[in-house]
Coordinates of C-alpha atoms and ligand atoms in Angstrom, one line a residue:
M145 CA -54.5 -40.5 32.7
D146 CA -52.6 -43.4 33.7
I147 CA -53.6 -46.5 31.5
K148 CA -51.6 -49.7 31.7
P149 CA -51.5 -52.4 29.0
Q150 CA -53.9 -54.6 31.0
D151 CA -56.4 -51.8 31.4
F152 CA -57.3 -52.1 27.7
L153 CA -59.2 -55.2 28.3
S154 CA -61.4 -53.8 31.0
A155 CA -61.6 -50.0 30.1
P156 CA -64.6 -48.7 28.3
L157 CA -64.3 -48.2 24.6
T158 CA -64.6 -44.4 24.5
T159 CA -61.6 -44.1 27.0
I160 CA -59.4 -46.4 24.8
Q161 CA -60.3 -44.3 21.6
S162 CA -59.6 -41.0 23.3
V163 CA -55.7 -42.2 24.0
P164 CA -54.4 -41.7 20.6
V165 CA -56.5 -38.4 20.5
L166 CA -54.7 -37.2 23.3
A167 CA -51.3 -38.5 22.3
G168 CA -51.7 -36.6 19.0
C169 CA -52.8 -33.4 20.6
L170 CA -49.9 -33.6 22.8
A171 CA -47.5 -34.4 20.0
I172 CA -49.0 -31.4 18.0
V173 CA -48.6 -29.1 21.1
A174 CA -45.0 -30.1 21.5
G175 CA -44.4 -30.0 17.7
S176 CA -45.8 -26.3 17.9
A177 CA -43.8 -25.6 20.7
L178 CA -40.7 -26.9 19.3
Y179 CA -41.5 -25.1 16.0
C180 CA -42.2 -21.8 17.9
G181 CA -38.6 -22.3 19.7
Y182 CA -37.0 -23.0 16.4
S183 CA -38.5 -20.2 14.6
W184 CA -37.8 -17.7 17.5
A185 CA -34.1 -19.1 17.7
L186 CA -33.4 -18.5 13.8
P187 CA -31.5 -15.7 13.2
K188 CA -33.7 -12.4 12.2
P189 CA -32.5 -10.3 9.1
I190 CA -32.9 -6.6 9.4
P191 CA -35.3 -6.1 6.6
G192 CA -34.1 -4.9 3.3
I193 CA -30.2 -5.6 4.1
P194 CA -28.9 -8.6 1.9
Y195 CA -28.0 -11.7 3.6
D196 CA -27.1 -15.4 3.0
K197 CA -30.5 -17.5 2.7
A198 CA -28.8 -20.6 4.3
A199 CA -27.5 -18.7 7.2
S200 CA -30.9 -17.4 8.1
Q201 CA -32.2 -21.0 8.1
S202 CA -29.6 -22.3 10.5
L203 CA -29.8 -22.2 14.2
L204 CA -25.8 -21.4 14.1
G205 CA -26.4 -18.7 11.6
S206 CA -23.1 -17.8 9.4
L207 CA -21.0 -20.1 11.9
P208 CA -20.5 -23.1 9.8
E209 CA -19.6 -21.1 6.7
I210 CA -17.3 -19.0 8.5
S211 CA -15.8 -22.1 10.3
A212 CA -15.3 -23.8 7.0
Y213 CA -13.7 -20.9 5.5
I214 CA -11.1 -20.3 8.4
K215 CA -10.5 -24.0 8.2
K216 CA -9.6 -23.8 4.6
H217 CA -8.0 -20.5 4.5
G218 CA -6.7 -19.9 8.0
R219 CA -8.3 -16.3 8.0
L220 CA -11.6 -14.7 8.4
R221 CA -11.2 -11.1 7.0
P222 CA -11.5 -12.2 3.1
W223 CA -14.7 -13.7 4.0
L224 CA -16.0 -10.5 5.2
V225 CA -15.0 -8.9 1.7
G226 CA -16.3 -11.8 0.0
H227 CA -19.6 -11.3 1.6
S228 CA -20.2 -7.8 0.4
K229 CA -18.7 -8.8 -3.2
R230 CA -21.1 -11.8 -3.3
H231 CA -24.2 -9.9 -2.6
G232 CA -23.1 -6.7 -4.6
S233 CA -24.0 -4.3 -1.8
V234 CA -22.1 -2.1 0.4
L235 CA -24.2 -3.2 3.4
T236 CA -24.9 -6.7 4.3
Q237 CA -25.5 -8.6 7.4
F238 CA -24.5 -11.9 8.9
W239 CA -24.8 -14.0 12.2
M240 CA -21.7 -15.0 14.2
G241 CA -23.6 -17.8 15.9
P242 CA -26.7 -19.1 17.7
L243 CA -29.0 -16.4 19.0
A244 CA -26.9 -13.9 17.7
K245 CA -28.1 -10.3 16.4
P246 CA -27.2 -9.5 12.9
T247 CA -23.8 -8.0 12.3
L248 CA -23.4 -5.6 9.5
I249 CA -20.6 -5.4 7.1
L250 CA -20.3 -1.8 5.5
A251 CA -18.1 -1.8 2.6
D252 CA -17.9 2.0 1.5
F253 CA -15.4 4.3 2.6
Q254 CA -17.6 7.4 2.2
E255 CA -20.3 6.1 4.5
S256 CA -18.0 4.6 7.1
R257 CA -15.9 7.9 7.2
D258 CA -19.3 9.7 7.7
I259 CA -20.2 7.5 10.5
L260 CA -16.9 7.6 12.3
L261 CA -16.1 11.2 11.8
R262 CA -19.6 12.8 12.5
R263 CA -22.2 10.2 13.9
G264 CA -20.5 9.7 17.5
K265 CA -23.9 10.2 19.0
E266 CA -25.2 7.2 17.1
F267 CA -22.3 4.9 16.9
D268 CA -19.7 4.0 19.5
R269 CA -17.1 1.4 20.5
S270 CA -18.8 -2.1 20.0
S271 CA -19.9 -4.1 23.5
R272 CA -17.4 -6.5 22.2
S273 CA -14.2 -4.8 21.7
I274 CA -15.0 -2.9 25.2
S275 CA -15.0 -6.6 26.9
I276 CA -11.9 -7.5 25.0
F277 CA -9.8 -4.8 26.7
S278 CA -12.0 -4.3 30.1
G279 CA -10.0 -7.1 31.6
P280 CA -6.6 -6.5 30.7
I281 CA -6.6 -2.8 30.4
G282 CA -10.0 -1.8 31.8
H283 CA -8.7 1.7 33.1
H284 CA -7.5 2.8 29.8
H285 CA -10.0 4.7 27.4
I286 CA -9.8 2.1 24.6
A287 CA -12.0 0.1 27.2
M288 CA -14.3 2.8 27.4
R289 CA -17.5 4.0 25.8
S290 CA -17.3 7.8 24.8
D291 CA -20.1 8.5 27.3
D292 CA -18.2 6.5 30.0
P293 CA -17.7 9.3 33.0
R294 CA -14.1 8.4 33.3
F295 CA -13.2 9.0 29.3
K296 CA -12.5 12.5 29.4
G297 CA -10.4 12.4 32.4
N298 CA -8.3 9.7 30.8
K299 CA -8.1 11.7 27.5
D300 CA -6.9 14.7 29.5
L301 CA -4.2 12.5 31.0
V302 CA -2.8 11.7 27.6
R303 CA -3.5 14.8 25.9
D304 CA -0.1 16.2 25.2
L305 CA 1.5 13.0 23.9
M306 CA 0.5 13.1 20.3
T307 CA 1.1 16.8 19.8
P308 CA 3.8 17.5 17.2
A309 CA 6.1 19.4 20.0
F310 CA 6.0 16.4 22.0
L311 CA 6.6 13.8 19.4
H312 CA 9.2 15.7 17.8
Q313 CA 11.4 16.7 20.9
V314 CA 10.6 13.7 23.1
T315 CA 9.5 10.7 21.0
A316 CA 11.4 10.9 17.8
P317 CA 15.1 10.9 19.6
Q318 CA 13.9 7.7 21.0
I319 CA 12.5 6.2 17.7
Y320 CA 16.1 7.2 16.2
D321 CA 18.1 5.7 18.7
K322 CA 16.1 2.3 18.6
A323 CA 16.3 2.3 14.9
Q324 CA 20.0 2.8 14.9
Q325 CA 20.2 -0.3 17.4
L326 CA 18.4 -2.2 14.4
I327 CA 21.2 -0.9 11.8
D328 CA 23.7 -2.2 14.1
L329 CA 22.0 -5.5 14.5
W330 CA 21.4 -5.8 10.8
T331 CA 24.8 -4.8 9.8
L332 CA 26.4 -7.7 11.7
K333 CA 23.7 -10.2 10.8
A334 CA 24.1 -9.4 7.1
D335 CA 27.8 -10.2 7.6
L336 CA 26.9 -13.4 9.1
A337 CA 24.5 -14.4 6.6
Q338 CA 27.0 -13.8 3.8
S339 CA 24.6 -12.5 1.1
R340 CA 21.8 -14.9 2.0
P341 CA 18.3 -13.5 3.3
F342 CA 17.7 -13.8 7.1
D343 CA 14.2 -13.9 9.0
V344 CA 13.8 -10.3 10.0
K345 CA 10.1 -10.7 11.6
Q346 CA 11.1 -11.0 15.1
D347 CA 13.8 -8.2 14.9
I348 CA 11.0 -6.0 13.7
V349 CA 8.5 -7.0 16.5
D350 CA 11.3 -6.3 18.9
L351 CA 12.2 -3.2 17.3
A352 CA 8.6 -1.7 17.7
L353 CA 8.5 -3.2 21.3
D354 CA 11.6 -1.2 22.0
I355 CA 10.4 2.1 20.4
I356 CA 7.3 1.8 22.4
N357 CA 8.6 0.9 25.4
A358 CA 11.0 4.0 25.2
A359 CA 8.3 6.3 24.1
A360 CA 5.9 5.0 27.0
F361 CA 8.5 4.6 29.6
G362 CA 11.8 5.8 28.5
L363 CA 13.3 2.4 29.3
G364 CA 17.0 2.4 29.0
D365 CA 19.5 0.4 26.9
D366 CA 19.5 -2.5 29.8
M367 CA 15.8 -3.1 28.5
C368 CA 16.3 -2.8 24.8
I369 CA 15.9 -6.2 23.1
T370 CA 17.6 -5.1 20.1
K371 CA 20.5 -4.0 21.7
R372 CA 20.6 -7.3 23.9
Q373 CA 20.5 -9.2 20.7
L374 CA 23.3 -7.4 19.1
D375 CA 25.7 -7.9 22.3
F376 CA 24.6 -11.6 22.3
L377 CA 25.7 -12.3 18.8
N378 CA 28.8 -10.1 19.5
S379 CA 29.5 -12.4 22.3
L380 CA 29.5 -15.5 20.1
S381 CA 32.9 -16.1 19.3
Q382 CA 32.4 -18.6 16.2
F383 CA 29.3 -19.9 14.8
E384 CA 27.9 -20.9 11.3
P385 CA 24.4 -19.7 10.7
G386 CA 22.0 -22.7 10.0
I387 CA 20.0 -23.1 6.8
G388 CA 16.2 -22.0 6.9
P389 CA 13.4 -21.8 4.5
A390 CA 14.7 -21.1 0.6
G391 CA 18.2 -21.3 1.9
S392 CA 18.0 -18.5 4.2
A393 CA 20.3 -18.0 7.1
T394 CA 19.1 -18.7 10.6
I395 CA 20.8 -16.9 13.2
P396 CA 20.5 -17.7 16.9
R397 CA 18.6 -15.4 19.3
E398 CA 19.0 -14.7 23.0
A399 CA 16.0 -15.7 25.0
H400 CA 14.2 -12.6 26.5
I401 CA 14.9 -11.0 29.9
P402 CA 11.9 -11.8 32.6
D403 CA 10.5 -8.2 32.2
I404 CA 10.3 -8.2 28.3
A405 CA 9.1 -11.8 28.4
A406 CA 6.3 -10.7 30.7
I407 CA 5.2 -8.0 28.3
Y408 CA 5.1 -10.2 25.6
E409 CA 3.0 -12.9 27.5
F410 CA 0.5 -10.3 28.4
G411 CA 0.4 -9.0 24.7
H412 CA -0.3 -12.5 23.8
H413 CA -3.0 -12.9 26.3
V414 CA -4.9 -9.6 24.8
G415 CA -4.6 -11.5 21.6
T416 CA -6.4 -14.4 22.7
Q417 CA -9.1 -12.3 24.0
F418 CA -10.0 -11.3 20.5
K419 CA -10.8 -14.9 19.9
A420 CA -12.7 -15.7 23.1
I421 CA -16.5 -16.5 22.6
S422 CA -16.9 -14.3 25.8
P423 CA -13.7 -12.1 26.4
K424 CA -15.4 -11.1 29.8
L425 CA -15.3 -14.5 31.4
A426 CA -11.9 -15.5 29.5
H427 CA -10.0 -12.9 31.2
P428 CA -10.5 -13.7 34.8
Y429 CA -10.6 -17.4 34.1
K430 CA -7.0 -17.0 32.1
V431 CA -5.7 -15.1 35.2
L432 CA -6.9 -17.8 37.9
T433 CA -5.6 -20.8 35.8
S434 CA -2.5 -19.6 34.1
P435 CA 0.4 -19.1 36.6
T436 CA 2.5 -17.7 33.7
L437 CA -0.2 -15.0 32.9
S438 CA -0.9 -14.0 36.7
K439 CA 3.0 -13.8 37.1
A440 CA 3.5 -11.9 33.8
I441 CA 0.6 -9.4 35.2
A442 CA 2.6 -8.9 38.5
R443 CA 5.7 -8.4 36.7
K444 CA 4.4 -5.8 34.3
N445 CA 2.7 -3.8 37.3
E446 CA 6.0 -4.0 39.1
L447 CA 7.9 -2.6 36.1
I448 CA 5.5 0.2 35.9
R449 CA 5.9 0.9 39.6
R450 CA 9.5 1.0 39.4
E451 CA 9.5 3.4 36.4
V452 CA 7.0 5.7 38.2
E453 CA 9.5 5.9 41.3
K454 CA 12.5 6.5 39.1
T455 CA 10.7 9.6 37.5
L456 CA 9.7 10.9 40.7
D457 CA 13.1 10.6 42.1
R458 CA 14.5 12.3 39.2
I459 CA 11.7 15.1 39.5
R460 CA 12.5 15.5 43.4
T461 CA 16.3 15.9 42.7
G462 CA 15.3 18.9 40.3
D463 CA 15.7 16.9 36.8
A464 CA 12.2 17.9 35.5
G465 CA 13.2 17.1 31.8
T466 CA 10.9 15.0 29.9
R467 CA 11.9 11.8 28.4
S468 CA 8.9 9.9 27.8
A469 CA 4.9 9.7 28.0
M470 CA 5.3 8.5 31.7
D471 CA 7.3 11.7 32.5
N472 CA 4.7 13.8 31.1
I473 CA 1.6 12.0 32.8
I474 CA 3.3 12.0 36.4
M475 CA 3.8 16.0 36.0
R476 CA 0.3 16.4 34.9
E477 CA -1.0 14.3 37.7
M478 CA 1.5 16.5 40.2
A479 CA -0.1 19.8 38.8
S480 CA -3.9 18.6 38.7
A481 CA -3.4 17.3 42.2
E482 CA -2.0 20.5 43.3
K483 CA -4.6 22.5 41.4
A484 CA -7.5 20.2 43.3
G485 CA -5.8 20.5 46.7
R486 CA -5.7 16.6 47.0
E487 CA -2.8 14.3 47.2
P488 CA -1.3 13.2 43.7
D489 CA -1.7 9.4 43.2
Y490 CA 0.9 8.3 40.6
H491 CA 0.2 4.6 41.2
S492 CA -3.4 4.9 40.0
P493 CA -4.9 2.0 37.8
Q494 CA -5.8 4.9 35.3
I495 CA -2.2 6.0 35.0
Y496 CA -0.8 2.3 34.8
D497 CA -3.4 1.4 32.3
E498 CA -3.0 4.5 30.1
L499 CA 0.8 4.0 29.7
F500 CA 0.6 0.1 29.2
G501 CA -1.9 0.9 26.5
F502 CA 0.7 2.3 24.5
I503 CA 2.3 -1.2 24.0
V504 CA -1.4 -2.9 23.7
A505 CA -2.3 -0.6 21.1
G506 CA 0.7 0.7 19.6
H507 CA 3.1 -2.3 19.7
D508 CA 1.6 -5.2 17.1
T509 CA 0.0 -2.4 14.8
S510 CA 3.3 -0.7 14.4
A511 CA 5.2 -3.9 14.0
S512 CA 3.0 -5.2 11.3
S513 CA 3.1 -2.0 9.5
I514 CA 6.6 -2.0 9.3
A515 CA 7.2 -5.4 8.7
W516 CA 4.9 -5.0 5.3
M517 CA 7.0 -1.7 4.6
I518 CA 10.3 -3.7 4.8
K519 CA 8.9 -6.6 2.7
W520 CA 7.9 -4.1 -0.1
L521 CA 11.3 -2.9 -0.1
G522 CA 12.7 -6.2 -1.4
V523 CA 9.5 -6.8 -3.7
N524 CA 9.5 -3.5 -5.2
Q525 CA 13.0 -2.7 -6.4
P526 CA 11.9 0.4 -8.4
A527 CA 10.2 2.0 -5.5
Q528 CA 13.3 1.2 -3.0
K529 CA 15.6 3.0 -5.6
K530 CA 13.4 6.1 -5.9
L531 CA 13.2 6.1 -2.1
R532 CA 16.9 6.2 -1.8
Q533 CA 17.5 8.8 -4.6
V534 CA 15.1 11.2 -3.2
L535 CA 16.7 10.8 0.4
S536 CA 19.9 11.4 -1.4
E537 CA 18.7 14.4 -3.2
A538 CA 17.1 15.7 0.1
F539 CA 20.4 15.5 2.0
P540 CA 23.1 15.8 -0.6
D541 CA 25.9 16.7 1.9
H542 CA 25.1 13.9 4.3
H543 CA 25.1 11.9 1.3
R544 CA 28.5 13.2 0.1
D545 CA 29.9 12.7 3.5
H546 CA 28.2 9.3 4.4
R547 CA 26.5 10.6 7.5
Q548 CA 22.8 9.7 8.0
P549 CA 20.3 12.6 8.7
S550 CA 19.4 13.4 12.1
A551 CA 15.9 12.7 13.7
A552 CA 15.2 16.5 13.4
E553 CA 16.4 16.9 9.8
L554 CA 14.3 13.7 8.8
I555 CA 11.1 15.3 10.5
K556 CA 11.4 18.8 9.0
T557 CA 12.4 18.1 5.4
P558 CA 9.8 17.5 3.0
L559 CA 9.9 14.0 1.7
P560 CA 6.6 13.2 -0.1
Y561 CA 7.9 10.2 -1.8
L562 CA 8.7 8.6 1.6
E563 CA 5.2 9.6 2.8
A564 CA 3.6 8.2 -0.2
Y565 CA 5.7 5.0 0.2
I566 CA 4.5 4.6 3.9
Q567 CA 0.6 5.2 2.9
E568 CA 0.8 3.0 0.1
C569 CA 2.2 0.1 2.3
L570 CA -0.9 0.8 4.7
R571 CA -3.3 1.1 2.1
L572 CA -2.5 -2.4 0.4
D573 CA -1.6 -4.2 3.7
A574 CA -3.8 -2.4 6.5
P575 CA -2.7 -3.9 9.9
V576 CA -6.2 -3.5 11.0
P577 CA -8.2 -3.9 8.0
L578 CA -11.7 -3.3 9.6
T579 CA -12.8 -0.9 12.2
Q580 CA -16.1 -1.7 14.6
R581 CA -18.6 0.4 16.1
E582 CA -22.2 -0.3 17.5
A583 CA -25.3 1.4 17.2
T584 CA -26.1 3.1 20.6
V585 CA -29.6 4.4 19.3
D586 CA -32.1 3.1 16.7
T587 CA -30.9 4.8 13.7
E588 CA -30.2 4.7 9.9
I589 CA -27.5 3.5 7.4
L590 CA -28.1 4.2 3.6
G591 CA -31.5 4.5 4.5
Y592 CA -31.9 1.3 6.3
K593 CA -33.5 1.1 9.9
I594 CA -30.6 0.1 12.3
P595 CA -31.8 -1.4 15.7
K596 CA -29.8 -0.1 18.7
G597 CA -27.1 -2.6 19.6
T598 CA -26.4 -3.7 16.2
E599 CA -22.7 -4.0 15.5
I600 CA -21.0 -2.9 12.3
F601 CA -17.6 -3.8 10.8
M602 CA -16.3 -1.4 8.5
L603 CA -13.9 -2.5 6.2
A604 CA -10.7 -0.6 5.6
S605 CA -9.8 -3.0 2.9
G606 CA -11.4 -4.5 0.0
P607 CA -13.6 -2.6 -2.3
G608 CA -12.7 1.0 -2.6
F609 CA -9.4 0.5 -1.4
Q610 CA -7.6 -2.1 -3.6
L611 CA -10.8 -3.5 -5.4
P612 CA -13.4 -1.4 -7.4
E613 CA -16.0 0.1 -5.1
I614 CA -19.5 -1.4 -4.9
P615 CA -22.0 1.1 -6.4
V616 CA -24.3 3.0 -4.2
G617 CA -26.4 5.9 -4.7
D618 CA -25.6 9.1 -3.5
D619 CA -29.2 10.1 -2.7
L620 CA -29.2 7.1 -0.1
R621 CA -26.5 9.0 1.7
R622 CA -27.1 11.6 4.4
E623 CA -27.1 15.1 3.0
A624 CA -24.3 15.8 5.7
S625 CA -22.0 13.5 4.0
R626 CA -22.4 14.3 0.4
G627 CA -20.6 17.0 -1.8
P628 CA -16.7 17.9 -2.0
N629 CA -16.5 19.6 1.4
H630 CA -18.0 16.6 3.2
H631 CA -16.0 14.0 1.3
P632 CA -13.0 15.4 -0.1
Y633 CA -11.5 12.2 -1.1
G634 CA -10.5 11.1 -4.9
Q635 CA -10.9 7.6 -6.1
W636 CA -8.2 5.1 -6.9
D637 CA -7.8 4.4 -10.6
H638 CA -9.6 0.8 -11.1
D639 CA -6.9 -0.3 -13.5
N640 CA -4.0 -0.7 -11.1
M641 CA -5.8 -0.6 -7.5
D642 CA -4.2 -3.6 -6.3
D643 CA -0.8 -2.7 -7.6
F644 CA 2.0 -1.3 -5.2
H645 CA 2.1 2.2 -6.6
P646 CA 3.2 4.9 -4.4
E647 CA 3.0 7.5 -7.1
R648 CA -0.8 7.4 -6.8
W649 CA -0.3 9.7 -3.6
L650 CA 1.7 12.3 -5.5
K651 CA 0.6 15.5 -7.1
A652 CA 2.2 18.5 -8.8
D653 CA 1.9 21.9 -7.5
D654 CA -0.4 24.0 -10.1
E655 CA 1.9 27.1 -9.7
S656 CA 5.5 25.7 -9.0
G657 CA 5.1 22.4 -10.6
K658 CA 6.7 20.8 -7.3
E659 CA 5.8 17.4 -6.1
Y660 CA 3.7 17.1 -3.0
F661 CA 1.8 14.2 -1.1
D662 CA -1.9 14.5 -1.3
P663 CA -3.3 12.6 1.6
Y664 CA -6.9 12.9 0.2
A665 CA -5.9 11.2 -3.2
G666 CA -8.1 8.4 -2.8
P667 CA -10.0 6.2 0.0
M668 CA -7.6 4.9 3.1
M669 CA -9.1 4.2 6.4
S670 CA -5.9 2.3 8.4
F671 CA -6.5 4.4 11.5
G672 CA -10.1 4.8 11.3
F673 CA -11.5 8.4 11.8
G674 CA -13.0 10.8 14.2
P675 CA -13.0 11.0 18.1
R676 CA -12.4 7.4 18.6
G677 CA -10.0 6.9 15.6
C678 CA -6.3 5.7 16.4
F679 CA -5.1 7.9 19.1
G680 CA -1.2 7.0 18.3
R681 CA -1.7 7.6 14.5
R682 CA 0.9 10.6 14.8
L683 CA 3.5 8.4 16.5
A684 CA 2.9 5.5 14.1
L685 CA 3.6 7.7 11.2
L686 CA 6.7 9.3 12.9
E687 CA 8.1 6.0 13.8
T688 CA 7.3 4.4 10.3
R689 CA 9.1 7.6 8.7
I690 CA 12.3 7.5 10.7
V691 CA 12.7 3.6 10.7
V692 CA 12.1 3.5 6.8
A693 CA 14.2 6.4 6.0
L694 CA 17.3 5.0 8.2
L695 CA 17.1 1.7 6.8
V696 CA 16.8 2.7 3.3
W697 CA 19.8 5.0 4.0
N698 CA 21.9 2.2 5.4
F699 CA 20.9 -0.8 3.2
E700 CA 20.2 -2.0 -0.1
F701 CA 17.4 -4.7 0.1
H702 CA 18.1 -7.0 -2.6
P703 CA 15.2 -9.4 -3.9
V704 CA 14.4 -12.5 -2.2
D705 CA 13.0 -15.7 -4.0
G706 CA 10.4 -18.5 -3.8
V707 CA 8.5 -18.7 -0.7
L708 CA 9.9 -15.7 0.9
A709 CA 8.7 -13.4 -1.6
S710 CA 5.1 -14.5 -0.9
R711 CA 2.5 -12.2 -0.1
E712 CA 1.0 -14.8 2.1
I713 CA -1.0 -13.1 5.2
A714 CA -0.9 -14.1 8.8
D715 CA -4.0 -12.8 10.6
A716 CA -3.8 -12.2 14.2
I717 CA -4.8 -9.2 16.2
T718 CA -3.2 -7.4 13.3
T719 CA -2.3 -8.5 9.6
S720 CA 1.5 -9.3 8.9
P721 CA 3.5 -10.9 6.5
V722 CA 4.0 -14.8 7.0
Y723 CA 7.4 -14.4 5.4
C724 CA 9.7 -11.4 6.2
Y725 CA 12.9 -12.0 5.0
A726 CA 15.7 -9.3 4.0
R727 CA 18.7 -9.9 1.8
V728 CA 20.7 -6.6 2.7
S729 CA 24.1 -5.3 2.1
K730 CA 25.4 -2.0 3.6
I731 CA 25.4 1.2 1.3
F732 CA 28.4 2.9 3.2
E733 CA 31.0 0.7 4.5
Ligands
LIG1012 C1 0.6 1.7 12.1 C2 0.2 1.8 13.3 C3 -1.0 1.8 13.7 C4 -2.5 1.4 13.1 C5 -2.6 0.8 11.6 C6 -3.3 1.5 14.0 C7 -4.7 1.5 13.7 C8 -5.5 1.8 14.7 C9 -7.0 1.3 14.4 C10 -7.8 1.1 13.1 C11 -8.0 1.8 15.5 C12 -9.2 1.8 15.6 C13 -9.9 3.2 15.2 C14 -11.3 3.4 15.0 O1 -12.1 2.8 15.8 O2 -12.0 4.3 14.7 C15 -6.9 2.2 16.6 C16 -7.1 2.7 17.8 C17 -6.1 3.2 18.6 N1 -4.8 3.2 18.5 FE1 -3.8 2.6 17.0 N2 -2.8 2.1 15.1 C18 -1.5 2.0 15.1 C19 -0.6 2.6 16.1 C20 -0.9 3.0 17.3 C21 0.1 3.6 18.2 C22 1.6 3.6 18.0 C23 -0.5 3.7 19.4 C24 0.0 4.2 20.5 C25 -0.3 5.1 21.6 C26 -1.9 3.5 19.1 C27 -3.0 3.6 20.1 C28 -4.3 3.5 19.9 C29 -5.4 3.6 20.7 C30 -5.0 4.2 22.2 C31 -6.7 3.6 20.2 C32 -8.2 3.6 20.7 C33 -8.5 4.9 20.7 C34 -9.9 5.1 21.2 O3 -10.4 4.1 21.7 O4 -10.3 6.2 21.6 N3 -2.1 2.9 17.7 N4 -5.5 2.2 16.0

């Protein structure tokens, strides 16, 4: 009904009286619709699982609190640990934004391990983590669900690469060679710095890339970043190091060559995918709008193409020796094409992505773990001394003759304290402090009904690892995850859980009294578990073993002071120390 002001004079009384009634009705309908919409858009908790009341009453869910936390602390991950602690519950839920489904935080090692190890039919890679990788390396198995028809073929392609035989014969010499380049670089830098500490973070990031480049592609010295930095410093006739934080020495660096810069650019892009609201859209958008990124992608593809061709040339000329993952993959493709009676495709996106996945998944992770291991050498002098002592006892002749053990010797000689040192660094500062899964069916966790599609963050840091466990009744667990056979791990001593104490990993053999490394001593989840656990775990452990042993053999790491000794953490794709400085002197001149 359309009533104008002048109509009021002539309209019958009943019509005029009905106007406010109608307006009132409309307001009630609109209000109810708004209320229904509001209620519909409010977060919907999974019954029984604790959550923040305020978040459940906000259309933005937990986002305002998370944003405020990140603004204040610059990191998200401790907020997740705090959430579990605040609610005193191993399973809690929160909402990552408007209209979001609940995301669960599971802060219980035993339950997480059970899910990762034995419940692959109910939980798989989350949709979000698939969409993070599907743009940049969509043909790598990291970007696939386990039931993806391509998954098995991809895993077959890389199945030799983490076997002890392949790692020891092919990869270890590459790691050793690159670690030696770093020793040469730091010998020179120690001279230049004249007893002052210098920043080693970028050197470690470069070393980790050299190693993974060599392991994946067998790249030669012309592509070795550490070697180029060494040549660059040697080429400078005279210079005085500058002064950096806390009196440290700043030593110049040469810019990366374009191929290496392209790899770094691409790695940086994958990092930004983690922060994107929609990684699926962010990738193509970035490729279209960033000429640097699109050039980096073209350059990386050209680098792989060139290396594939080099490998093929070598094979054609009768040199069938395997120097890297690429050689193995090419020969595997050759054999399976012959068996299937088809033409081999050495330039398939599957081969390119599986190879480049070494860098995407293995570079930042290894760099951050080595950075912590170096940091702890300076901070924890007794552990460093003990490491040096066990190495000299294990290789007395080498020590006497001032020659370092070879890669093969470092691999085959039992070095329980070194293993304990490495695990302790990973336990205290897990570079990947959480593992994600998504429920692929309606299921249960600790007796709570979990709808299909729910995402779960399983903490590899916090309660059970460096903080006392949050209690949970064993009767809530599935039968299959109870008992020592299904959960063979001990618990960490509550009195010193947050201390750096490698000895916690060591046991004495009942009969011989000999010390050995016990991987089940207590909770540890730095590499995840199960069929989708870290593919590169053995490579990472081999790499850290060789690098730490050689560095400790060659250098004394003196304590550093002030801010340089701080344990401040940088949260990016992985967590690494903000300050990673070393003050070193050579052991053998
Ligand atoms: C200390 C170094 C490393 C750490 C801490 C680490 C940690 C992890 C973690 C926590 C996961 C997820 C596991 C899960 O979801 O259950 C993972 C997955 C993966 N990692 Fe590592 N990683 C390291 C080094 C490497 C290296 C050197 C490679 C080299 C190839 C690698 C390749 C992968 C791949 C391909 C996956 C995905 C596996 C899949 O989707 O099935 N990682 N890593």
